[in-house]
Amino acid sequence: MEKGTIGIVGAGAMGRGIAQVSAAAGYDVILNDTTREFVTTSIEHMSGDLGKLVDKGKIEAAERDGILSHIRPSADLRDMGKVDLVVEAIYEDLEAKKKVFAQLDEYCGEGVVLGSNSSSLSMLDIAMATKRPESVVGIHFFNPVPRMKGVELVCTIMTSFQTLEAARQFSVSLGKETWVAKDAPGFLSTRLLIPYLIDAIRLLESGFASKEDIDSCCVLSFNYPMGPLTLADLIGLDVLLNISNGMYASFKDPKFAAPILLEKMVTAGQLGRKAGRGFYDYS
């Protein structure tokens, strides 16, 4: 697609990352969340991350400033009336996403691609909250967005070829590689990932191995960049629990059932890296 304006709904870690790579690729970005203060804080966080790259000599200060200059904060979804493509990146809750898409349907212009960064929810259910389900497609990025090369495109039985192709072209323009997954719980990536993470937590819960040994085994044996418990902390244990519960409800397969340890840690607020503590202490 031609470089235009990208709307991103949700200024958390994922939305911030998508905004950064989109701006770096030359798009103008409208980054939206419920309050302008939250969006501003998110952009400040992004500026700090980019500043570290400047300090390491990986980018020039002018490039950092250029990226930030392409991003405009928003606390009003009506601003999405000015975009060419939207990526929704709010928390993983079906009803909340459907509400956002109903509003996007009202505010966005004709022909705008309505993408969702959901990692597991029914894209068709989200699409049917609009009057243009043919324009809705999954555009699933991975954390951390600036470093991860893949984007999973999720096509429903209603998604048009034009919508899917526009999502693919957008992803490729960011330097990403794509694959197409079916619209089933967990799609392809999460369906593969969740049993791996859940099994690692079960091994820890049962006392079979320490967290350090579980992670070291996967890093040193399989050349993974990080172990499963470190990855779970990065994803967020609350996010992992939510996805696990949703997939178990859909498939009734024990391999997706959340371990008690995971439930207890979420209840205790030990949500991983973002909370300062999960399987490891980040304080």
PDB file of N, CA and C in Angstrom, residues 145-247:
ATOM      1  N   VAL A 145       7.761  -5.686  19.039  1.00  0.00           N
ATOM      2  CA  VAL A 145       7.439  -5.474  17.626  1.00  0.00           C
ATOM      3  C   VAL A 145       8.637  -5.001  16.792  1.00  0.00           C
ATOM      4  N   PRO A 146       9.461  -4.054  17.280  1.00  0.00           N
ATOM      5  CA  PRO A 146      10.569  -3.599  16.432  1.00  0.00           C
ATOM      6  C   PRO A 146      11.578  -4.698  16.100  1.00  0.00           C
ATOM      7  N   ARG A 147      11.660  -5.731  16.915  1.00  0.00           N
ATOM      8  CA  ARG A 147      12.678  -6.774  16.714  1.00  0.00           C
ATOM      9  C   ARG A 147      12.135  -8.019  16.039  1.00  0.00           C
ATOM     10  N   MET A 148      10.854  -8.315  16.214  1.00  0.00           N
ATOM     11  CA  MET A 148      10.289  -9.556  15.693  1.00  0.00           C
ATOM     12  C   MET A 148       9.903  -9.382  14.229  1.00  0.00           C
ATOM     13  N   LYS A 149      10.281 -10.363  13.399  1.00  0.00           N
ATOM     14  CA  LYS A 149      10.162 -10.215  11.947  1.00  0.00           C
ATOM     15  C   LYS A 149       8.810 -10.664  11.394  1.00  0.00           C
ATOM     16  N   GLY A 150       8.049 -11.443  12.157  1.00  0.00           N
ATOM     17  CA  GLY A 150       6.840 -12.040  11.615  1.00  0.00           C
ATOM     18  C   GLY A 150       5.576 -11.256  11.919  1.00  0.00           C
ATOM     19  N   VAL A 151       4.618 -11.353  10.998  1.00  0.00           N
ATOM     20  CA  VAL A 151       3.259 -10.845  11.216  1.00  0.00           C
ATOM     21  C   VAL A 151       2.299 -11.919  10.724  1.00  0.00           C
ATOM     22  N   GLU A 152       1.386 -12.314  11.592  1.00  0.00           N
ATOM     23  CA  GLU A 152       0.405 -13.341  11.262  1.00  0.00           C
ATOM     24  C   GLU A 152      -0.873 -12.673  10.764  1.00  0.00           C
ATOM     25  N   LEU A 153      -1.266 -12.983   9.532  1.00  0.00           N
ATOM     26  CA  LEU A 153      -2.496 -12.443   8.962  1.00  0.00           C
ATOM     27  C   LEU A 153      -3.601 -13.473   9.132  1.00  0.00           C
ATOM     28  N   VAL A 154      -4.740 -13.039   9.664  1.00  0.00           N
ATOM     29  CA  VAL A 154      -5.839 -13.954   9.956  1.00  0.00           C
ATOM     30  C   VAL A 154      -7.032 -13.576   9.091  1.00  0.00           C
ATOM     31  N   CYS A 155      -7.428 -14.519   8.251  1.00  0.00           N
ATOM     32  CA  CYS A 155      -8.458 -14.283   7.254  1.00  0.00           C
ATOM     33  C   CYS A 155      -9.736 -15.018   7.659  1.00  0.00           C
ATOM     34  N   THR A 156     -10.843 -14.305   7.752  1.00  0.00           N
ATOM     35  CA  THR A 156     -12.122 -14.944   8.058  1.00  0.00           C
ATOM     36  C   THR A 156     -12.808 -15.356   6.751  1.00  0.00           C
ATOM     37  N   ILE A 157     -13.941 -16.023   6.875  1.00  0.00           N
ATOM     38  CA  ILE A 157     -14.682 -16.411   5.671  1.00  0.00           C
ATOM     39  C   ILE A 157     -15.300 -15.197   4.982  1.00  0.00           C
ATOM     40  N   MET A 158     -15.261 -14.037   5.651  1.00  0.00           N
ATOM     41  CA  MET A 158     -15.818 -12.803   5.086  1.00  0.00           C
ATOM     42  C   MET A 158     -14.740 -11.859   4.550  1.00  0.00           C
ATOM     43  N   THR A 159     -13.481 -12.047   4.953  1.00  0.00           N
ATOM     44  CA  THR A 159     -12.415 -11.126   4.562  1.00  0.00           C
ATOM     45  C   THR A 159     -12.212 -11.150   3.053  1.00  0.00           C
ATOM     46  N   SER A 160     -12.195  -9.982   2.437  1.00  0.00           N
ATOM     47  CA  SER A 160     -11.995  -9.915   0.983  1.00  0.00           C
ATOM     48  C   SER A 160     -10.518 -10.087   0.648  1.00  0.00           C
ATOM     49  N   PHE A 161     -10.260 -10.511  -0.587  1.00  0.00           N
ATOM     50  CA  PHE A 161      -8.874 -10.628  -1.060  1.00  0.00           C
ATOM     51  C   PHE A 161      -8.180  -9.279  -0.991  1.00  0.00           C
ATOM     52  N   GLN A 162      -8.893  -8.207  -1.341  1.00  0.00           N
ATOM     53  CA  GLN A 162      -8.303  -6.874  -1.340  1.00  0.00           C
ATOM     54  C   GLN A 162      -7.859  -6.472   0.066  1.00  0.00           C
ATOM     55  N   THR A 163      -8.675  -6.813   1.070  1.00  0.00           N
ATOM     56  CA  THR A 163      -8.321  -6.492   2.457  1.00  0.00           C
ATOM     57  C   THR A 163      -7.091  -7.270   2.889  1.00  0.00           C
ATOM     58  N   LEU A 164      -7.078  -8.562   2.602  1.00  0.00           N
ATOM     59  CA  LEU A 164      -5.935  -9.400   2.981  1.00  0.00           C
ATOM     60  C   LEU A 164      -4.662  -8.920   2.295  1.00  0.00           C
ATOM     61  N   GLU A 165      -4.757  -8.591   1.026  1.00  0.00           N
ATOM     62  CA  GLU A 165      -3.581  -8.136   0.284  1.00  0.00           C
ATOM     63  C   GLU A 165      -3.089  -6.788   0.804  1.00  0.00           C
ATOM     64  N   ALA A 166      -3.995  -5.893   1.163  1.00  0.00           N
ATOM     65  CA  ALA A 166      -3.588  -4.602   1.727  1.00  0.00           C
ATOM     66  C   ALA A 166      -2.865  -4.802   3.054  1.00  0.00           C
ATOM     67  N   ALA A 167      -3.364  -5.731   3.889  1.00  0.00           N
ATOM     68  CA  ALA A 167      -2.709  -6.025   5.163  1.00  0.00           C
ATOM     69  C   ALA A 167      -1.325  -6.620   4.934  1.00  0.00           C
ATOM     70  N   ARG A 168      -1.215  -7.474   3.921  1.00  0.00           N
ATOM     71  CA  ARG A 168       0.086  -8.079   3.608  1.00  0.00           C
ATOM     72  C   ARG A 168       1.071  -7.008   3.139  1.00  0.00           C
ATOM     73  N   GLN A 169       0.629  -6.154   2.224  1.00  0.00           N
ATOM     74  CA  GLN A 169       1.506  -5.117   1.710  1.00  0.00           C
ATOM     75  C   GLN A 169       1.952  -4.165   2.816  1.00  0.00           C
ATOM     76  N   PHE A 170       1.034  -3.823   3.704  1.00  0.00           N
ATOM     77  CA  PHE A 170       1.396  -2.972   4.839  1.00  0.00           C
ATOM     78  C   PHE A 170       2.466  -3.638   5.695  1.00  0.00           C
ATOM     79  N   SER A 171       2.275  -4.906   6.018  1.00  0.00           N
ATOM     80  CA  SER A 171       3.233  -5.621   6.859  1.00  0.00           C
ATOM     81  C   SER A 171       4.600  -5.701   6.198  1.00  0.00           C
ATOM     82  N   VAL A 172       4.606  -6.020   4.914  1.00  0.00           N
ATOM     83  CA  VAL A 172       5.871  -6.122   4.172  1.00  0.00           C
ATOM     84  C   VAL A 172       6.569  -4.762   4.122  1.00  0.00           C
ATOM     85  N   SER A 173       5.803  -3.690   4.012  1.00  0.00           N
ATOM     86  CA  SER A 173       6.395  -2.349   3.960  1.00  0.00           C
ATOM     87  C   SER A 173       7.098  -1.986   5.258  1.00  0.00           C
ATOM     88  N   LEU A 174       6.780  -2.695   6.337  1.00  0.00           N
ATOM     89  CA  LEU A 174       7.438  -2.475   7.629  1.00  0.00           C
ATOM     90  C   LEU A 174       8.677  -3.349   7.782  1.00  0.00           C
ATOM     91  N   GLY A 175       8.982  -4.128   6.752  1.00  0.00           N
ATOM     92  CA  GLY A 175      10.126  -5.028   6.817  1.00  0.00           C
ATOM     93  C   GLY A 175       9.799  -6.365   7.447  1.00  0.00           C
ATOM     94  N   LYS A 176       8.506  -6.701   7.527  1.00  0.00           N
ATOM     95  CA  LYS A 176       8.080  -7.953   8.146  1.00  0.00           C
ATOM     96  C   LYS A 176       7.822  -9.021   7.084  1.00  0.00           C
ATOM     97  N   GLU A 177       7.798 -10.262   7.514  1.00  0.00           N
ATOM     98  CA  GLU A 177       7.379 -11.382   6.681  1.00  0.00           C
ATOM     99  C   GLU A 177       6.071 -11.926   7.247  1.00  0.00           C
ATOM    100  N   THR A 178       5.198 -12.426   6.366  1.00  0.00           N
ATOM    101  CA  THR A 178       3.851 -12.802   6.801  1.00  0.00           C
ATOM    102  C   THR A 178       3.514 -14.247   6.467  1.00  0.00           C
ATOM    103  N   TRP A 179       2.521 -14.761   7.156  1.00  0.00           N
ATOM    104  CA  TRP A 179       1.852 -16.000   6.791  1.00  0.00           C
ATOM    105  C   TRP A 179       0.374 -15.816   7.092  1.00  0.00           C
ATOM    106  N   VAL A 180      -0.454 -16.648   6.493  1.00  0.00           N
ATOM    107  CA  VAL A 180      -1.899 -16.542   6.674  1.00  0.00           C
ATOM    108  C   VAL A 180      -2.377 -17.710   7.534  1.00  0.00           C
ATOM    109  N   ALA A 181      -3.123 -17.394   8.572  1.00  0.00           N
ATOM    110  CA  ALA A 181      -3.650 -18.410   9.481  1.00  0.00           C
ATOM    111  C   ALA A 181      -5.169 -18.445   9.396  1.00  0.00           C
ATOM    112  N   LYS A 182      -5.726 -19.596   9.710  1.00  0.00           N
ATOM    113  CA  LYS A 182      -7.180 -19.719   9.752  1.00  0.00           C
ATOM    114  C   LYS A 182      -7.732 -19.012  10.986  1.00  0.00           C
ATOM    115  N   ASP A 183      -8.965 -18.585  10.865  1.00  0.00           N
ATOM    116  CA  ASP A 183      -9.642 -17.913  11.967  1.00  0.00           C
ATOM    117  C   ASP A 183     -10.197 -18.961  12.930  1.00  0.00           C
ATOM    118  N   ALA A 184      -9.295 -19.515  13.729  1.00  0.00           N
ATOM    119  CA  ALA A 184      -9.650 -20.488  14.771  1.00  0.00           C
ATOM    120  C   ALA A 184      -8.925 -20.061  16.036  1.00  0.00           C
ATOM    121  N   PRO A 185      -9.439 -20.421  17.217  1.00  0.00           N
ATOM    122  CA  PRO A 185      -8.829 -19.943  18.463  1.00  0.00           C
ATOM    123  C   PRO A 185      -7.321 -20.157  18.508  1.00  0.00           C
ATOM    124  N   GLY A 186      -6.585 -19.075  18.720  1.00  0.00           N
ATOM    125  CA  GLY A 186      -5.132 -19.161  18.796  1.00  0.00           C
ATOM    126  C   GLY A 186      -4.444 -19.064  17.456  1.00  0.00           C
ATOM    127  N   PHE A 187      -5.232 -19.110  16.365  1.00  0.00           N
ATOM    128  CA  PHE A 187      -4.672 -19.037  15.020  1.00  0.00           C
ATOM    129  C   PHE A 187      -3.583 -20.115  14.879  1.00  0.00           C
ATOM    130  N   LEU A 188      -2.437 -19.779  14.298  1.00  0.00           N
ATOM    131  CA  LEU A 188      -1.351 -20.754  14.190  1.00  0.00           C
ATOM    132  C   LEU A 188      -0.303 -20.541  15.279  1.00  0.00           C
ATOM    133  N   SER A 189       0.154 -19.309  15.440  1.00  0.00           N
ATOM    134  CA  SER A 189       1.267 -19.031  16.353  1.00  0.00           C
ATOM    135  C   SER A 189       0.926 -19.343  17.801  1.00  0.00           C
ATOM    136  N   THR A 190      -0.203 -18.840  18.265  1.00  0.00           N
ATOM    137  CA  THR A 190      -0.572 -19.023  19.674  1.00  0.00           C
ATOM    138  C   THR A 190      -0.957 -20.471  19.960  1.00  0.00           C
ATOM    139  N   ARG A 191      -1.516 -21.132  18.964  1.00  0.00           N
ATOM    140  CA  ARG A 191      -1.875 -22.540  19.137  1.00  0.00           C
ATOM    141  C   ARG A 191      -0.634 -23.404  19.337  1.00  0.00           C
ATOM    142  N   LEU A 192       0.465 -23.003  18.720  1.00  0.00           N
ATOM    143  CA  LEU A 192       1.729 -23.700  18.922  1.00  0.00           C
ATOM    144  C   LEU A 192       2.389 -23.280  20.238  1.00  0.00           C
ATOM    145  N   LEU A 193       2.277 -22.000  20.574  1.00  0.00           N
ATOM    146  CA  LEU A 193       3.029 -21.454  21.705  1.00  0.00           C
ATOM    147  C   LEU A 193       2.462 -21.833  23.065  1.00  0.00           C
ATOM    148  N   ILE A 194       1.132 -21.769  23.218  1.00  0.00           N
ATOM    149  CA  ILE A 194       0.540 -21.916  24.546  1.00  0.00           C
ATOM    150  C   ILE A 194       0.862 -23.268  25.202  1.00  0.00           C
ATOM    151  N   PRO A 195       0.729 -24.406  24.513  1.00  0.00           N
ATOM    152  CA  PRO A 195       1.083 -25.676  25.176  1.00  0.00           C
ATOM    153  C   PRO A 195       2.539 -25.717  25.637  1.00  0.00           C
ATOM    154  N   TYR A 196       3.431 -25.103  24.876  1.00  0.00           N
ATOM    155  CA  TYR A 196       4.855 -25.034  25.245  1.00  0.00           C
ATOM    156  C   TYR A 196       5.037 -24.272  26.554  1.00  0.00           C
ATOM    157  N   LEU A 197       4.406 -23.113  26.665  1.00  0.00           N
ATOM    158  CA  LEU A 197       4.526 -22.318  27.888  1.00  0.00           C
ATOM    159  C   LEU A 197       3.845 -23.010  29.069  1.00  0.00           C
ATOM    160  N   ILE A 198       2.659 -23.570  28.823  1.00  0.00           N
ATOM    161  CA  ILE A 198       1.913 -24.241  29.883  1.00  0.00           C
ATOM    162  C   ILE A 198       2.682 -25.440  30.419  1.00  0.00           C
ATOM    163  N   ASP A 199       3.292 -26.228  29.545  1.00  0.00           N
ATOM    164  CA  ASP A 199       4.077 -27.388  29.980  1.00  0.00           C
ATOM    165  C   ASP A 199       5.260 -26.961  30.832  1.00  0.00           C
ATOM    166  N   ALA A 200       5.900 -25.846  30.468  1.00  0.00           N
ATOM    167  CA  ALA A 200       7.027 -25.359  31.254  1.00  0.00           C
ATOM    168  C   ALA A 200       6.571 -24.960  32.654  1.00  0.00           C
ATOM    169  N   ILE A 201       5.422 -24.315  32.753  1.00  0.00           N
ATOM    170  CA  ILE A 201       4.905 -23.918  34.068  1.00  0.00           C
ATOM    171  C   ILE A 201       4.535 -25.148  34.883  1.00  0.00           C
ATOM    172  N   ARG A 202       3.977 -26.152  34.234  1.00  0.00           N
ATOM    173  CA  ARG A 202       3.636 -27.389  34.952  1.00  0.00           C
ATOM    174  C   ARG A 202       4.892 -28.078  35.489  1.00  0.00           C
ATOM    175  N   LEU A 203       5.962 -28.070  34.717  1.00  0.00           N
ATOM    176  CA  LEU A 203       7.212 -28.679  35.186  1.00  0.00           C
ATOM    177  C   LEU A 203       7.730 -27.956  36.428  1.00  0.00           C
ATOM    178  N   LEU A 204       7.634 -26.638  36.423  1.00  0.00           N
ATOM    179  CA  LEU A 204       8.050 -25.858  37.588  1.00  0.00           C
ATOM    180  C   LEU A 204       7.127 -26.128  38.761  1.00  0.00           C
ATOM    181  N   GLU A 205       5.829 -26.131  38.512  1.00  0.00           N
ATOM    182  CA  GLU A 205       4.823 -26.324  39.558  1.00  0.00           C
ATOM    183  C   GLU A 205       4.998 -27.672  40.256  1.00  0.00           C
ATOM    184  N   SER A 206       5.352 -28.689  39.494  1.00  0.00           N
ATOM    185  CA  SER A 206       5.489 -30.043  40.052  1.00  0.00           C
ATOM    186  C   SER A 206       6.807 -30.265  40.775  1.00  0.00           C
ATOM    187  N   GLY A 207       7.736 -29.293  40.662  1.00  0.00           N
ATOM    188  CA  GLY A 207       9.036 -29.451  41.271  1.00  0.00           C
ATOM    189  C   GLY A 207       9.999 -30.297  40.453  1.00  0.00           C
ATOM    190  N   PHE A 208       9.634 -30.588  39.209  1.00  0.00           N
ATOM    191  CA  PHE A 208      10.471 -31.441  38.360  1.00  0.00           C
ATOM    192  C   PHE A 208      11.804 -30.766  38.040  1.00  0.00           C
ATOM    193  N   ALA A 209      11.781 -29.448  37.879  1.00  0.00           N
ATOM    194  CA  ALA A 209      13.003 -28.712  37.563  1.00  0.00           C
ATOM    195  C   ALA A 209      12.853 -27.277  38.021  1.00  0.00           C
ATOM    196  N   SER A 210      13.991 -26.600  38.217  1.00  0.00           N
ATOM    197  CA  SER A 210      13.958 -25.188  38.607  1.00  0.00           C
ATOM    198  C   SER A 210      13.656 -24.323  37.392  1.00  0.00           C
ATOM    199  N   LYS A 211      13.229 -23.098  37.668  1.00  0.00           N
ATOM    200  CA  LYS A 211      12.936 -22.185  36.558  1.00  0.00           C
ATOM    201  C   LYS A 211      14.176 -21.911  35.726  1.00  0.00           C
ATOM    202  N   GLU A 212      15.329 -21.791  36.408  1.00  0.00           N
ATOM    203  CA  GLU A 212      16.567 -21.527  35.691  1.00  0.00           C
ATOM    204  C   GLU A 212      16.940 -22.687  34.774  1.00  0.00           C
ATOM    205  N   ASP A 213      16.755 -23.909  35.260  1.00  0.00           N
ATOM    206  CA  ASP A 213      17.120 -25.069  34.447  1.00  0.00           C
ATOM    207  C   ASP A 213      16.150 -25.261  33.279  1.00  0.00           C
ATOM    208  N   ILE A 214      14.870 -24.991  33.515  1.00  0.00           N
ATOM    209  CA  ILE A 214      13.896 -25.088  32.420  1.00  0.00           C
ATOM    210  C   ILE A 214      14.251 -24.104  31.311  1.00  0.00           C
ATOM    211  N   ASP A 215      14.536 -22.874  31.682  1.00  0.00           N
ATOM    212  CA  ASP A 215      14.872 -21.865  30.676  1.00  0.00           C
ATOM    213  C   ASP A 215      16.204 -22.164  30.007  1.00  0.00           C
ATOM    214  N   SER A 216      17.198 -22.549  30.784  1.00  0.00           N
ATOM    215  CA  SER A 216      18.516 -22.847  30.215  1.00  0.00           C
ATOM    216  C   SER A 216      18.449 -24.008  29.236  1.00  0.00           C
ATOM    217  N   CYS A 217      17.656 -25.024  29.565  1.00  0.00           N
ATOM    218  CA  CYS A 217      17.503 -26.177  28.680  1.00  0.00           C
ATOM    219  C   CYS A 217      17.015 -25.738  27.299  1.00  0.00           C
ATOM    220  N   CYS A 218      16.006 -24.878  27.277  1.00  0.00           N
ATOM    221  CA  CYS A 218      15.426 -24.469  25.992  1.00  0.00           C
ATOM    222  C   CYS A 218      16.355 -23.540  25.215  1.00  0.00           C
ATOM    223  N   VAL A 219      17.052 -22.665  25.927  1.00  0.00           N
ATOM    224  CA  VAL A 219      17.965 -21.740  25.258  1.00  0.00           C
ATOM    225  C   VAL A 219      19.180 -22.486  24.703  1.00  0.00           C
ATOM    226  N   LEU A 220      19.769 -23.366  25.515  1.00  0.00           N
ATOM    227  CA  LEU A 220      21.014 -24.025  25.128  1.00  0.00           C
ATOM    228  C   LEU A 220      20.793 -25.237  24.230  1.00  0.00           C
ATOM    229  N   SER A 221      19.643 -25.893  24.381  1.00  0.00           N
ATOM    230  CA  SER A 221      19.381 -27.089  23.573  1.00  0.00           C
ATOM    231  C   SER A 221      18.742 -26.772  22.231  1.00  0.00           C
ATOM    232  N   PHE A 222      17.853 -25.770  22.206  1.00  0.00           N
ATOM    233  CA  PHE A 222      17.063 -25.504  20.999  1.00  0.00           C
ATOM    234  C   PHE A 222      17.409 -24.176  20.340  1.00  0.00           C
ATOM    235  N   ASN A 223      18.388 -23.466  20.928  1.00  0.00           N
ATOM    236  CA  ASN A 223      18.836 -22.175  20.383  1.00  0.00           C
ATOM    237  C   ASN A 223      17.725 -21.130  20.386  1.00  0.00           C
ATOM    238  N   TYR A 224      16.772 -21.256  21.331  1.00  0.00           N
ATOM    239  CA  TYR A 224      15.749 -20.229  21.482  1.00  0.00           C
ATOM    240  C   TYR A 224      16.386 -18.982  22.101  1.00  0.00           C
ATOM    241  N   PRO A 225      15.917 -17.789  21.758  1.00  0.00           N
ATOM    242  CA  PRO A 225      16.518 -16.574  22.320  1.00  0.00           C
ATOM    243  C   PRO A 225      16.258 -16.407  23.812  1.00  0.00           C
ATOM    244  N   MET A 226      15.188 -17.002  24.318  1.00  0.00           N
ATOM    245  CA  MET A 226      14.903 -16.972  25.759  1.00  0.00           C
ATOM    246  C   MET A 226      14.094 -18.207  26.117  1.00  0.00           C
ATOM    247  N   GLY A 227      14.116 -18.558  27.395  1.00  0.00           N
ATOM    248  CA  GLY A 227      13.383 -19.722  27.855  1.00  0.00           C
ATOM    249  C   GLY A 227      11.899 -19.440  27.993  1.00  0.00           C
ATOM    250  N   PRO A 228      11.083 -20.481  28.168  1.00  0.00           N
ATOM    251  CA  PRO A 228       9.628 -20.305  28.207  1.00  0.00           C
ATOM    252  C   PRO A 228       9.130 -19.481  29.386  1.00  0.00           C
ATOM    253  N   LEU A 229       9.774 -19.570  30.532  1.00  0.00           N
ATOM    254  CA  LEU A 229       9.305 -18.815  31.696  1.00  0.00           C
ATOM    255  C   LEU A 229       9.683 -17.342  31.563  1.00  0.00           C
ATOM    256  N   THR A 230      10.857 -17.066  30.999  1.00  0.00           N
ATOM    257  CA  THR A 230      11.230 -15.687  30.695  1.00  0.00           C
ATOM    258  C   THR A 230      10.284 -15.100  29.658  1.00  0.00           C
ATOM    259  N   LEU A 231       9.936 -15.903  28.661  1.00  0.00           N
ATOM    260  CA  LEU A 231       9.007 -15.447  27.626  1.00  0.00           C
ATOM    261  C   LEU A 231       7.620 -15.193  28.213  1.00  0.00           C
ATOM    262  N   ALA A 232       7.165 -16.063  29.105  1.00  0.00           N
ATOM    263  CA  ALA A 232       5.865 -15.863  29.748  1.00  0.00           C
ATOM    264  C   ALA A 232       5.848 -14.542  30.519  1.00  0.00           C
ATOM    265  N   ASP A 233       6.947 -14.252  31.213  1.00  0.00           N
ATOM    266  CA  ASP A 233       7.051 -12.975  31.924  1.00  0.00           C
ATOM    267  C   ASP A 233       6.988 -11.795  30.966  1.00  0.00           C
ATOM    268  N   LEU A 234       7.605 -11.941  29.795  1.00  0.00           N
ATOM    269  CA  LEU A 234       7.594 -10.863  28.808  1.00  0.00           C
ATOM    270  C   LEU A 234       6.192 -10.651  28.241  1.00  0.00           C
ATOM    271  N   ILE A 235       5.493 -11.728  27.941  1.00  0.00           N
ATOM    272  CA  ILE A 235       4.131 -11.645  27.414  1.00  0.00           C
ATOM    273  C   ILE A 235       3.193 -11.029  28.438  1.00  0.00           C
ATOM    274  N   GLY A 236       3.361 -11.411  29.692  1.00  0.00           N
ATOM    275  CA  GLY A 236       2.454 -11.002  30.767  1.00  0.00           C
ATOM    276  C   GLY A 236       1.641 -12.199  31.214  1.00  0.00           C
ATOM    277  N   LEU A 237       1.737 -12.557  32.483  1.00  0.00           N
ATOM    278  CA  LEU A 237       1.064 -13.779  32.948  1.00  0.00           C
ATOM    279  C   LEU A 237      -0.450 -13.640  32.927  1.00  0.00           C
ATOM    280  N   ASP A 238      -0.949 -12.419  33.091  1.00  0.00           N
ATOM    281  CA  ASP A 238      -2.392 -12.208  32.971  1.00  0.00           C
ATOM    282  C   ASP A 238      -2.858 -12.432  31.532  1.00  0.00           C
ATOM    283  N   VAL A 239      -2.059 -11.978  30.575  1.00  0.00           N
ATOM    284  CA  VAL A 239      -2.386 -12.204  29.163  1.00  0.00           C
ATOM    285  C   VAL A 239      -2.345 -13.697  28.851  1.00  0.00           C
ATOM    286  N   LEU A 240      -1.313 -14.369  29.350  1.00  0.00           N
ATOM    287  CA  LEU A 240      -1.176 -15.805  29.124  1.00  0.00           C
ATOM    288  C   LEU A 240      -2.355 -16.572  29.720  1.00  0.00           C
ATOM    289  N   LEU A 241      -2.762 -16.203  30.920  1.00  0.00           N
ATOM    290  CA  LEU A 241      -3.894 -16.874  31.572  1.00  0.00           C
ATOM    291  C   LEU A 241      -5.175 -16.656  30.781  1.00  0.00           C
ATOM    292  N   ASN A 242      -5.394 -15.443  30.336  1.00  0.00           N
ATOM    293  CA  ASN A 242      -6.597 -15.117  29.574  1.00  0.00           C
ATOM    294  C   ASN A 242      -6.661 -15.929  28.276  1.00  0.00           C
ATOM    295  N   ILE A 243      -5.542 -16.001  27.570  1.00  0.00           N
ATOM    296  CA  ILE A 243      -5.497 -16.761  26.324  1.00  0.00           C
ATOM    297  C   ILE A 243      -5.686 -18.250  26.594  1.00  0.00           C
ATOM    298  N   SER A 244      -5.021 -18.751  27.614  1.00  0.00           N
ATOM    299  CA  SER A 244      -5.123 -20.162  27.968  1.00  0.00           C
ATOM    300  C   SER A 244      -6.566 -20.540  28.295  1.00  0.00           C
ATOM    301  N   ASN A 245      -7.226 -19.714  29.107  1.00  0.00           N
ATOM    302  CA  ASN A 245      -8.620 -19.993  29.469  1.00  0.00           C
ATOM    303  C   ASN A 245      -9.531 -19.979  28.247  1.00  0.00           C
ATOM    304  N   GLY A 246      -9.288 -19.022  27.352  1.00  0.00           N
ATOM    305  CA  GLY A 246     -10.111 -18.927  26.156  1.00  0.00           C
ATOM    306  C   GLY A 246      -9.934 -20.120  25.238  1.00  0.00           C
ATOM    307  N   MET A 247      -8.701 -20.573  25.093  1.00  0.00           N
ATOM    308  CA  MET A 247      -8.448 -21.711  24.206  1.00  0.00           C
ATOM    309  C   MET A 247      -8.964 -23.014  24.818  1.00  0.00           C
TER     310      MET A 247
END
